[in-house]
Amino acid sequence: DAGVTQSPTHLIKTRGQQVTLRCSPKSGHDTVSWYQQALGQGPQFIFQYYEEEERQRGNFPDRFSGHQFPNYSSELNVNALLLGDSALYLCASSSAPGTGGSYEQFFGPGTRLTVL
Amino acid sequence: AQSVTQPDIHITVSEGASLELRCNYSYGATPYLFWYVQSPGQGLQLLLKYFSGDTLVQGIKGFEAEFKRSQSSFNLRKPSVHWSDAAEYFCAVARQGTASKLTFGTGTRLQVTL
């Protein structure tokens, strides 16, 4: 079982640029959530995708957007990058309880984004 | 709004000593409760979770946690710490009936001395 995978591992961008991060959920999972973890902080919820739609959103600006594909993989896009967007971006997958899943989220290793 | 407080930013214990990491939450109702561990450069691994029932829950790697409703606490414990337990530990909560939005504390960094 491959678990949650994320790409790339590391990324360096400059202010104002745009970035796309990718996530493949654990086999059998259909729900993907994204979190931002700044240095020395706990992860903060960005949004969640299920059935290719954004279902919940945290307190993040519209510069943060996402997408979920029919194979359940997901992308996180950040436009007009700011220095403060430098962080570890974590993807987590789960399966909806109604489909036999549980309430546990499985996390990937993350993508380290540095904005210069 | 819900919040999670981990009052200890950094804890150092000797190998073989017992460990207790504190977690307090603020929530409108009893939430689902989780403890995660994060090793350097790694993602988060679930240690244990509480949904309902027995307030003492057992997890992986010899960890346990006790839910105390009256104190809004969910402290993590281990009777004997191993050097490999050195990592960052996060307490998290989610609304009952869903775990789609986890709210995390700021974490406690555990250092283990030999």
mmCIF file of C-alpha atoms in Angstrom:
data_model
loop_
_atom_site.group_PDB
_atom_site.id
_atom_site.type_symbol
_atom_site.label_atom_id
_atom_site.label_comp_id
_atom_site.label_asym_id
_atom_site.label_seq_id
_atom_site.Cartn_x
_atom_site.Cartn_y
_atom_site.Cartn_z
ATOM 1 C CA ASP A 1 0.000 0.000 0.000
ATOM 2 C CA ALA A 2 1.610 3.238 -1.222
ATOM 3 C CA GLY A 3 0.122 5.580 1.364
ATOM 4 C CA VAL A 4 -0.286 9.288 0.678
ATOM 5 C CA THR A 5 2.273 10.678 -1.737
ATOM 6 C CA GLN A 6 3.096 14.315 -2.473
ATOM 7 C CA SER A 7 5.194 16.055 -5.084
ATOM 8 C CA PRO A 8 7.496 17.803 -5.282
ATOM 9 C CA THR A 9 9.385 17.324 -2.029
ATOM 10 C CA HIS A 10 10.886 20.790 -2.056
ATOM 11 C CA LEU A 11 10.174 23.906 -4.085
ATOM 12 C CA ILE A 12 11.703 27.359 -4.240
ATOM 13 C CA LYS A 13 9.752 30.255 -5.758
ATOM 14 C CA THR A 14 9.971 34.026 -5.765
ATOM 15 C CA ARG A 15 7.345 36.502 -4.630
ATOM 16 C CA GLY A 16 4.488 36.966 -7.071
ATOM 17 C CA GLN A 17 4.923 33.607 -8.739
ATOM 18 C CA GLN A 18 2.383 30.809 -8.808
ATOM 19 C CA VAL A 19 2.869 27.243 -7.548
ATOM 20 C CA THR A 20 1.082 23.907 -7.906
ATOM 21 C CA LEU A 21 1.478 21.104 -5.403
ATOM 22 C CA ARG A 22 0.229 17.574 -6.002
ATOM 23 C CA CYS A 23 -1.156 14.820 -3.817
ATOM 24 C CA SER A 24 -2.165 11.212 -4.416
ATOM 25 C CA PRO A 25 -4.355 9.759 -1.675
ATOM 26 C CA LYS A 26 -3.954 6.425 0.024
ATOM 27 C CA SER A 27 -5.516 3.561 -1.890
ATOM 28 C CA GLY A 28 -9.234 3.351 -1.183
ATOM 29 C CA HIS A 29 -9.526 6.955 0.022
ATOM 30 C CA ASP A 30 -11.743 9.473 -1.731
ATOM 31 C CA THR A 31 -11.316 12.615 0.370
ATOM 32 C CA VAL A 32 -8.301 14.909 0.363
ATOM 33 C CA SER A 33 -7.545 17.710 2.808
ATOM 34 C CA TRP A 34 -4.721 20.251 2.628
ATOM 35 C CA TYR A 35 -2.901 21.847 5.559
ATOM 36 C CA GLN A 36 -0.261 24.557 5.862
ATOM 37 C CA GLN A 37 2.363 24.148 8.572
ATOM 38 C CA ALA A 38 4.507 27.208 9.190
ATOM 39 C CA LEU A 39 7.802 26.746 10.999
ATOM 40 C CA GLY A 40 7.251 26.057 14.682
ATOM 41 C CA GLN A 41 3.476 25.886 14.319
ATOM 42 C CA GLY A 42 0.822 23.222 14.106
ATOM 43 C CA PRO A 43 -0.815 22.495 10.757
ATOM 44 C CA GLN A 44 -3.648 24.807 9.704
ATOM 45 C CA PHE A 45 -6.550 23.521 7.622
ATOM 46 C CA ILE A 46 -6.755 25.042 4.127
ATOM 47 C CA PHE A 47 -9.578 23.105 2.471
ATOM 48 C CA GLN A 48 -10.997 19.675 1.754
ATOM 49 C CA TYR A 49 -12.076 18.043 -1.496
ATOM 50 C CA TYR A 50 -14.602 15.268 -1.936
ATOM 51 C CA GLU A 51 -16.306 14.172 -5.143
ATOM 52 C CA GLU A 52 -14.241 16.777 -7.020
ATOM 53 C CA GLU A 53 -15.759 19.660 -5.050
ATOM 54 C CA GLU A 54 -14.433 21.873 -2.282
ATOM 55 C CA ARG A 55 -16.456 20.859 0.779
ATOM 56 C CA GLN A 56 -14.885 22.860 3.592
ATOM 57 C CA ARG A 57 -12.505 25.772 3.698
ATOM 58 C CA GLY A 58 -10.352 27.245 6.400
ATOM 59 C CA ASN A 59 -9.376 30.856 6.871
ATOM 60 C CA PHE A 60 -7.210 31.235 3.775
ATOM 61 C CA PRO A 61 -7.486 33.832 0.990
ATOM 62 C CA ASP A 62 -8.716 33.111 -2.509
ATOM 63 C CA ARG A 63 -5.105 32.960 -3.686
ATOM 64 C CA PHE A 64 -5.273 29.391 -2.410
ATOM 65 C CA SER A 65 -7.301 27.153 -4.691
ATOM 66 C CA GLY A 66 -7.497 23.485 -5.405
ATOM 67 C CA HIS A 67 -8.786 20.744 -7.565
ATOM 68 C CA GLN A 68 -9.635 17.089 -7.257
ATOM 69 C CA PHE A 69 -9.487 14.730 -10.194
ATOM 70 C CA PRO A 70 -11.709 11.702 -10.944
ATOM 71 C CA ASN A 71 -8.960 9.384 -9.639
ATOM 72 C CA TYR A 72 -9.192 11.286 -6.287
ATOM 73 C CA SER A 73 -5.764 12.900 -6.597
ATOM 74 C CA SER A 74 -5.616 16.594 -5.833
ATOM 75 C CA GLU A 75 -3.729 19.788 -6.544
ATOM 76 C CA LEU A 76 -3.167 22.850 -4.408
ATOM 77 C CA ASN A 77 -2.529 26.083 -6.279
ATOM 78 C CA VAL A 78 -1.226 29.261 -4.721
ATOM 79 C CA ASN A 79 -1.163 32.474 -6.763
ATOM 80 C CA ALA A 80 0.762 35.703 -6.159
ATOM 81 C CA LEU A 81 3.090 34.093 -3.649
ATOM 82 C CA LEU A 82 4.049 36.031 -0.534
ATOM 83 C CA LEU A 83 7.019 35.497 1.735
ATOM 84 C CA GLY A 84 4.552 34.347 4.400
ATOM 85 C CA ASP A 85 3.453 31.440 2.220
ATOM 86 C CA SER A 86 6.742 29.701 2.982
ATOM 87 C CA ALA A 87 5.726 26.556 4.850
ATOM 88 C CA LEU A 88 5.356 22.795 4.775
ATOM 89 C CA TYR A 89 2.194 21.889 2.892
ATOM 90 C CA LEU A 90 0.633 18.648 4.025
ATOM 91 C CA CYS A 91 -1.940 16.574 2.243
ATOM 92 C CA ALA A 92 -4.157 14.154 4.148
ATOM 93 C CA SER A 93 -6.543 11.565 2.796
ATOM 94 C CA SER A 94 -9.487 9.764 4.305
ATOM 95 C CA SER A 95 -12.604 7.944 3.214
ATOM 96 C CA ALA A 96 -16.081 9.131 3.949
ATOM 97 C CA PRO A 97 -17.598 7.213 6.869
ATOM 98 C CA GLY A 98 -20.688 6.543 4.818
ATOM 99 C CA THR A 99 -18.602 4.484 2.430
ATOM 100 C CA GLY A 100 -17.145 2.316 5.152
ATOM 101 C CA GLY A 101 -14.346 4.645 6.064
ATOM 102 C CA SER A 102 -13.325 6.029 9.418
ATOM 103 C CA TYR A 103 -12.595 9.461 10.766
ATOM 104 C CA GLU A 104 -8.849 8.988 10.564
ATOM 105 C CA GLN A 105 -6.774 11.143 8.225
ATOM 106 C CA PHE A 106 -3.538 9.787 6.808
ATOM 107 C CA PHE A 107 -0.868 12.382 6.087
ATOM 108 C CA GLY A 108 1.729 12.557 3.354
ATOM 109 C CA PRO A 109 5.333 13.676 3.933
ATOM 110 C CA GLY A 110 4.584 17.191 2.738
ATOM 111 C CA THR A 111 6.026 19.670 0.258
ATOM 112 C CA ARG A 112 8.421 22.266 1.634
ATOM 113 C CA LEU A 113 7.759 25.588 -0.156
ATOM 114 C CA THR A 114 10.248 28.412 0.184
ATOM 115 C CA VAL A 115 9.313 31.842 -1.168
ATOM 116 C CA LEU A 116 12.206 34.260 -1.705
ATOM 117 C CA ALA B 1 -14.205 28.936 17.738
ATOM 118 C CA GLN B 2 -12.467 25.742 18.673
ATOM 119 C CA SER B 3 -8.878 25.860 19.901
ATOM 120 C CA VAL B 4 -6.235 23.503 21.217
ATOM 121 C CA THR B 5 -3.599 24.452 23.766
ATOM 122 C CA GLN B 6 -0.397 22.551 24.307
ATOM 123 C CA PRO B 7 1.219 24.489 27.154
ATOM 124 C CA ASP B 8 4.638 22.845 26.921
ATOM 125 C CA ILE B 9 6.641 23.957 23.900
ATOM 126 C CA HIS B 10 9.654 21.793 24.714
ATOM 127 C CA ILE B 11 10.103 18.873 27.108
ATOM 128 C CA THR B 12 13.272 16.922 27.900
ATOM 129 C CA VAL B 13 13.142 13.520 29.573
ATOM 130 C CA SER B 14 15.695 10.808 30.215
ATOM 131 C CA GLU B 15 15.378 7.515 28.398
ATOM 132 C CA GLY B 16 13.357 5.123 30.534
ATOM 133 C CA ALA B 17 11.531 7.904 32.365
ATOM 134 C CA SER B 18 7.786 8.401 32.163
ATOM 135 C CA LEU B 19 6.234 11.065 29.964
ATOM 136 C CA GLU B 20 3.091 13.152 30.041
ATOM 137 C CA LEU B 21 2.273 15.722 27.363
ATOM 138 C CA ARG B 22 -0.571 18.080 28.108
ATOM 139 C CA CYS B 23 -3.432 19.063 25.825
ATOM 140 C CA ASN B 24 -6.427 21.250 26.611
ATOM 141 C CA TYR B 25 -9.169 22.121 24.168
ATOM 142 C CA SER B 26 -11.926 24.652 23.855
ATOM 143 C CA TYR B 27 -14.961 23.388 21.973
ATOM 144 C CA GLY B 28 -18.721 23.777 22.046
ATOM 145 C CA ALA B 29 -19.278 20.059 22.559
ATOM 146 C CA THR B 30 -17.099 17.022 23.097
ATOM 147 C CA PRO B 31 -15.012 16.738 19.956
ATOM 148 C CA TYR B 32 -13.122 13.883 18.447
ATOM 149 C CA LEU B 33 -9.581 13.977 19.869
ATOM 150 C CA PHE B 34 -6.302 12.908 18.309
ATOM 151 C CA TRP B 35 -2.587 12.781 19.023
ATOM 152 C CA TYR B 36 -0.149 12.849 16.115
ATOM 153 C CA VAL B 37 3.643 12.542 16.051
ATOM 154 C CA GLN B 38 5.940 14.204 13.514
ATOM 155 C CA SER B 39 9.581 13.261 13.092
ATOM 156 C CA PRO B 40 11.924 15.742 11.380
ATOM 157 C CA GLY B 41 11.188 16.006 7.678
ATOM 158 C CA GLN B 42 8.255 13.648 7.966
ATOM 159 C CA GLY B 43 4.499 13.896 7.770
ATOM 160 C CA LEU B 44 2.175 13.258 10.684
ATOM 161 C CA GLN B 45 1.518 9.800 12.083
ATOM 162 C CA LEU B 46 -1.558 9.090 14.181
ATOM 163 C CA LEU B 47 -0.709 7.764 17.657
ATOM 164 C CA LEU B 48 -4.227 7.392 19.009
ATOM 165 C CA LYS B 49 -7.742 8.774 18.877
ATOM 166 C CA TYR B 50 -10.800 9.201 21.072
ATOM 167 C CA PHE B 51 -14.306 9.182 19.668
ATOM 168 C CA SER B 52 -16.449 7.910 22.538
ATOM 169 C CA GLY B 53 -16.615 5.246 25.237
ATOM 170 C CA ASP B 54 -13.713 4.319 27.475
ATOM 171 C CA THR B 55 -11.893 7.521 28.369
ATOM 172 C CA LEU B 56 -8.494 5.799 28.489
ATOM 173 C CA VAL B 57 -7.357 4.979 24.977
ATOM 174 C CA GLN B 58 -4.378 2.937 23.902
ATOM 175 C CA GLY B 59 -2.322 3.793 20.858
ATOM 176 C CA ILE B 60 0.702 2.666 18.954
ATOM 177 C CA LYS B 61 4.275 2.645 20.258
ATOM 178 C CA GLY B 62 3.131 2.160 23.859
ATOM 179 C CA PHE B 63 1.332 5.507 24.138
ATOM 180 C CA GLU B 64 -1.968 6.077 25.907
ATOM 181 C CA ALA B 65 -4.156 9.110 26.511
ATOM 182 C CA GLU B 66 -6.933 9.918 28.935
ATOM 183 C CA PHE B 67 -9.934 12.083 28.090
ATOM 184 C CA LYS B 68 -11.178 14.158 31.021
ATOM 185 C CA ARG B 69 -14.366 15.978 30.115
ATOM 186 C CA SER B 70 -14.435 18.058 33.312
ATOM 187 C CA GLN B 71 -10.972 19.442 32.560
ATOM 188 C CA SER B 72 -11.330 19.598 28.750
ATOM 189 C CA SER B 73 -8.066 17.704 28.578
ATOM 190 C CA PHE B 74 -6.610 14.838 26.586
ATOM 191 C CA ASN B 75 -3.113 14.233 27.956
ATOM 192 C CA LEU B 76 -0.720 11.811 26.308
ATOM 193 C CA ARG B 77 1.342 9.435 28.442
ATOM 194 C CA LYS B 78 4.023 6.797 28.105
ATOM 195 C CA PRO B 79 5.430 4.833 31.039
ATOM 196 C CA SER B 80 8.963 4.479 29.685
ATOM 197 C CA VAL B 81 10.356 6.691 26.940
ATOM 198 C CA HIS B 82 12.747 5.406 24.290
ATOM 199 C CA TRP B 83 15.322 7.548 22.470
ATOM 200 C CA SER B 84 13.379 6.968 19.250
ATOM 201 C CA ASP B 85 10.379 8.816 20.738
ATOM 202 C CA ALA B 86 12.163 12.150 20.244
ATOM 203 C CA ALA B 87 9.879 14.078 17.877
ATOM 204 C CA GLU B 88 7.178 16.776 17.732
ATOM 205 C CA TYR B 89 3.807 15.820 19.173
ATOM 206 C CA PHE B 90 0.542 17.453 18.148
ATOM 207 C CA CYS B 91 -2.864 17.270 19.763
ATOM 208 C CA ALA B 92 -5.830 17.850 17.443
ATOM 209 C CA VAL B 93 -9.619 18.054 17.612
ATOM 210 C CA ALA B 94 -12.423 17.669 15.099
ATOM 211 C CA ARG B 95 -16.168 18.071 15.244
ATOM 212 C CA GLN B 96 -18.015 14.887 16.124
ATOM 213 C CA GLY B 97 -19.358 13.088 13.096
ATOM 214 C CA THR B 98 -16.525 14.236 10.882
ATOM 215 C CA ALA B 99 -12.769 14.472 10.871
ATOM 216 C CA SER B 100 -12.544 16.590 7.797
ATOM 217 C CA LYS B 101 -11.184 19.669 9.531
ATOM 218 C CA LEU B 102 -8.600 19.025 12.187
ATOM 219 C CA THR B 103 -7.646 21.873 14.498
ATOM 220 C CA PHE B 104 -4.134 21.399 15.845
ATOM 221 C CA GLY B 105 -2.247 22.708 18.820
ATOM 222 C CA THR B 106 1.154 24.313 18.359
ATOM 223 C CA GLY B 107 2.959 21.133 19.302
ATOM 224 C CA THR B 108 5.371 19.923 21.979
ATOM 225 C CA ARG B 109 8.924 19.048 21.023
ATOM 226 C CA LEU B 110 10.195 16.051 22.972
ATOM 227 C CA GLN B 111 13.899 15.602 23.519
ATOM 228 C CA VAL B 112 15.177 12.345 25.032
ATOM 229 C CA THR B 113 18.523 12.224 26.792
ATOM 230 C CA LEU B 114 20.474 8.997 27.086
#
